[in-house]
Amino acid sequence: MSDNRLDQDFRIPALLKFTAPTAVMMVFMALYQMVDGAFVAQFVGENALSALNIVYPVPSIMFAFSIMLSTGSSAIIARNMGEGNMHLARENFSFSVAVGLALGVAFALLGSLFMEPLLHLLGATPLLYPYCRGYLFVLVLASPLAVFQVLFQNYFVTAGKPQLGLVVTVLGGLSNILLDYVFIVVFHMGVSGAALATAIGYAIPGLFGLIYFLVNRKGTLYFVKPVFRGRVLLHSCTNGASEMVSNLALAITTFLFNTLMLRYAGESGVAAITIVLYAQFLMTSVFFGFSTGVAPVVSFQYGSANTVQLKKVFRNSLVIIGVISVVVFGLSQLCSGPVIRVFVTPDSPVYAITSHGFALFSISFLFTGINIFASALFTAFSNGVVSAILSFLRTFVFLILSLLLLPWLWELDGIWLAVPVAEILALCISLFYLVKLKKVYHY
């Protein structure tokens, strides 16, 4: 084995050790976003919390393109490294970061210009509109920082430095939490203060990554003169399409959730689904973290044609995902009450709606992990088509069909059951492709 951390014997302890920083990083990100929402709910109001979910589709679209670029290019870069072509890997890395900068600037400009029609399109009611605008305007301006954060979270893992990515993400998250208190509680800046705290939380890992890869010339990855390669950009986009589809679908389904909740339960329903979606992000973040952490390992072993390690990584990953799924479901049942009380008091009508809905919604956690892992696996193999099919069906087709059909049958309960039904259907498709392509990729 070499000194490259991607090139080692990945038994379960080694796999957990390598992926743990990324998983913890994702959990921490979800946790500090929950704290963001909790500060808004407790010190600004439940309507302000609803506003955060109304505007969520806009940053979700920004993250969709960022994740597409970062995951798609990471697979290419890791494969270049596995093939021993380090200079090509560094050129593709530098080029991808330059594309990310252009992407962030474009989002900042377009979001600022079209702010008002966007908010009306998203369904901001007169009661929620001031909160929506105050929050979204700051986040849109911080788009380049958000893109850098997403890019470098993946590139630290690809460079074999997941712990470094964890440290700077934790620092960003702690800063976000501290500044939430300062801006919202001390300075009474409301939702704009929450957005500013989030933007600074983006800036810490984003700018650190930029400086680190610019200054550190001894690591596996660092900046060199970028070379424009249209084929690499196209391959990155197609290869990372599944992750983009997931986030674009999240934007659309969040919009549908909000619309349906306004119809069946008013603004209180929107606040309830906001809390549940925060909890979902927290509970499933460990799946995203593990899958993101293991993807460069799969790409490297595939690129180096090490089928023995590839099979071991695949088999051990399934065991880990299975155990985590059971644990996450158990925690969701035990901890739902305390989680909801972070946002609203038990005497609030929002509490009753959320508590009942979360019990139904949490069934999905038993099936989500394998679906997320399957999509990430095929992205790591640079099979963006299959990965995109899995994500598109899971997060868009099956979920939208469930949201359109189930409320017609069971009203509010149908909304809560839409995600579990979509995950079960997606599991069938994931298992089909995992079996079908096993002999193609030799896992």
Coordinates of N, CA, C and O in Angstrom, one line a residue, residues 239 298 302 307 310-311 314 373-390 428-443:
N239 N -21.9 13.3 -14.7 CA -21.6 12.3 -13.7 C -22.2 12.7 -12.3 O -22.6 11.9 -11.5
V298 N -14.2 4.3 -3.7 CA -14.7 3.5 -4.8 C -14.0 3.9 -6.1 O -13.6 3.1 -6.9
Y302 N -11.6 1.6 -8.2 CA -12.1 1.2 -9.6 C -11.0 1.7 -10.6 O -10.7 1.0 -11.6
T307 N -10.0 -5.0 -7.7 CA -11.4 -5.6 -7.5 C -11.5 -6.2 -6.1 O -12.6 -6.3 -5.6
L310 N -12.3 -3.4 -3.9 CA -13.6 -2.8 -4.3 C -14.8 -3.6 -3.8 O -15.8 -3.1 -3.2
K311 N -14.6 -5.0 -3.9 CA -15.7 -5.8 -3.3 C -15.8 -5.7 -1.8 O -16.9 -5.7 -1.2
F314 N -17.5 -2.4 -1.0 CA -19.0 -2.5 -1.2 C -19.7 -3.3 -0.1 O -20.7 -2.9 0.4
F373 N -26.8 5.6 -0.9 CA -25.6 5.0 -1.1 C -25.5 4.4 -2.6 O -24.5 4.6 -3.3
A374 N -26.6 3.9 -3.1 CA -26.6 3.3 -4.4 C -26.4 4.4 -5.5 O -25.6 4.3 -6.4
S375 N -27.0 5.6 -5.3 CA -26.8 6.7 -6.2 C -25.3 7.2 -6.1 O -24.7 7.4 -7.2
A376 N -24.8 7.3 -4.9 CA -23.4 7.8 -4.8 C -22.4 6.7 -5.4 O -21.4 7.1 -5.9
L377 N -22.7 5.5 -5.3 CA -21.9 4.4 -5.8 C -21.7 4.5 -7.3 O -20.6 4.5 -7.8
F378 N -22.8 4.7 -8.0 CA -22.7 4.8 -9.5 C -22.1 6.1 -9.9 O -21.5 6.2 -11.0
T379 N -22.3 7.2 -9.1 CA -21.5 8.4 -9.4 C -20.0 8.2 -9.3 O -19.2 8.6 -10.1
A380 N -19.6 7.4 -8.3 CA -18.2 7.1 -8.1 C -17.7 6.2 -9.2 O -16.5 6.3 -9.6
F381 N -18.5 5.4 -9.9 CA -18.1 4.7 -11.0 C -18.2 5.5 -12.3 O -17.9 5.0 -13.4
S382 N -18.5 6.8 -12.2 CA -18.7 7.7 -13.3 C -19.9 7.2 -14.2 O -19.9 7.6 -15.4
N383 N -20.8 6.5 -13.7 CA -22.0 6.2 -14.4 C -23.1 7.1 -14.0 O -24.0 6.8 -13.2
G384 N -23.0 8.4 -14.5 CA -24.0 9.4 -14.1 C -25.4 9.1 -14.6 O -26.3 9.6 -14.0
V385 N -25.5 8.3 -15.6 CA -26.9 8.0 -16.1 C -27.7 7.2 -15.1 O -28.8 7.6 -14.7
V386 N -27.1 6.1 -14.6 CA -27.8 5.3 -13.7 C -28.0 6.0 -12.3 O -29.1 6.0 -11.7
S387 N -27.0 6.7 -11.9 CA -27.1 7.5 -10.7 C -28.2 8.6 -10.8 O -29.0 8.8 -9.9
A388 N -28.3 9.2 -12.0 CA -29.3 10.2 -12.2 C -30.7 9.6 -12.2 O -31.7 10.1 -11.7
I389 N -30.8 8.4 -12.8 CA -32.1 7.7 -12.8 C -32.6 7.4 -11.4 O -33.8 7.6 -11.1
L390 N -31.7 6.9 -10.6 CA -32.1 6.5 -9.2 C -32.5 7.8 -8.5 O -33.5 7.8 -7.8
C428 N -36.7 -0.5 -4.5 CA -36.9 -1.5 -5.5 C -36.0 -1.3 -6.7 O -35.4 -2.2 -7.2
I429 N -36.0 0.0 -7.1 CA -35.2 0.4 -8.3 C -33.7 0.3 -8.0 O -32.9 -0.2 -8.8
S430 N -33.3 0.7 -6.8 CA -31.9 0.7 -6.4 C -31.4 -0.8 -6.3 O -30.3 -1.1 -6.9
L431 N -32.2 -1.7 -5.8 CA -31.8 -3.1 -5.7 C -31.6 -3.7 -7.1 O -30.8 -4.5 -7.4
F432 N -32.5 -3.3 -8.0 CA -32.5 -3.8 -9.4 C -31.2 -3.5 -10.0 O -30.5 -4.3 -10.6
Y433 N -30.8 -2.2 -9.9 CA -29.5 -1.8 -10.6 C -28.3 -2.3 -9.9 O -27.3 -2.7 -10.5
L434 N -28.3 -2.5 -8.5 CA -27.2 -3.0 -7.8 C -26.9 -4.5 -8.3 O -25.8 -4.9 -8.4
V435 N -28.0 -5.2 -8.5 CA -27.8 -6.6 -8.9 C -27.4 -6.7 -10.4 O -26.5 -7.4 -10.8
K436 N -28.1 -5.8 -11.2 CA -27.9 -5.9 -12.7 C -26.5 -5.5 -13.1 O -25.9 -6.1 -14.0
L437 N -25.9 -4.5 -12.4 CA -24.5 -4.0 -12.8 C -23.4 -4.5 -11.9 O -22.3 -4.1 -12.1
K438 N -23.7 -5.5 -11.1 CA -22.6 -6.1 -10.3 C -21.5 -6.7 -11.1 O -20.3 -6.5 -10.8
K439 N -21.8 -7.4 -12.2 CA -20.7 -8.0 -13.0 C -20.0 -7.0 -13.9 O -18.9 -7.2 -14.4
V440 N -20.7 -5.8 -14.1 CA -20.0 -4.8 -14.9 C -18.9 -4.1 -14.2 O -17.8 -3.9 -14.7
Y441 N -19.1 -3.8 -12.9 CA -18.1 -3.0 -12.1 C -17.4 -3.9 -11.1 O -16.5 -3.4 -10.4
H442 N -17.8 -5.2 -11.0 CA -17.0 -6.2 -10.2 C -16.9 -5.8 -8.8 O -15.9 -5.9 -8.1
Y443 N -18.1 -5.3 -8.2 CA -18.1 -5.1 -6.8 C -18.7 -6.2 -6.0 O -18.9 -6.1 -4.8

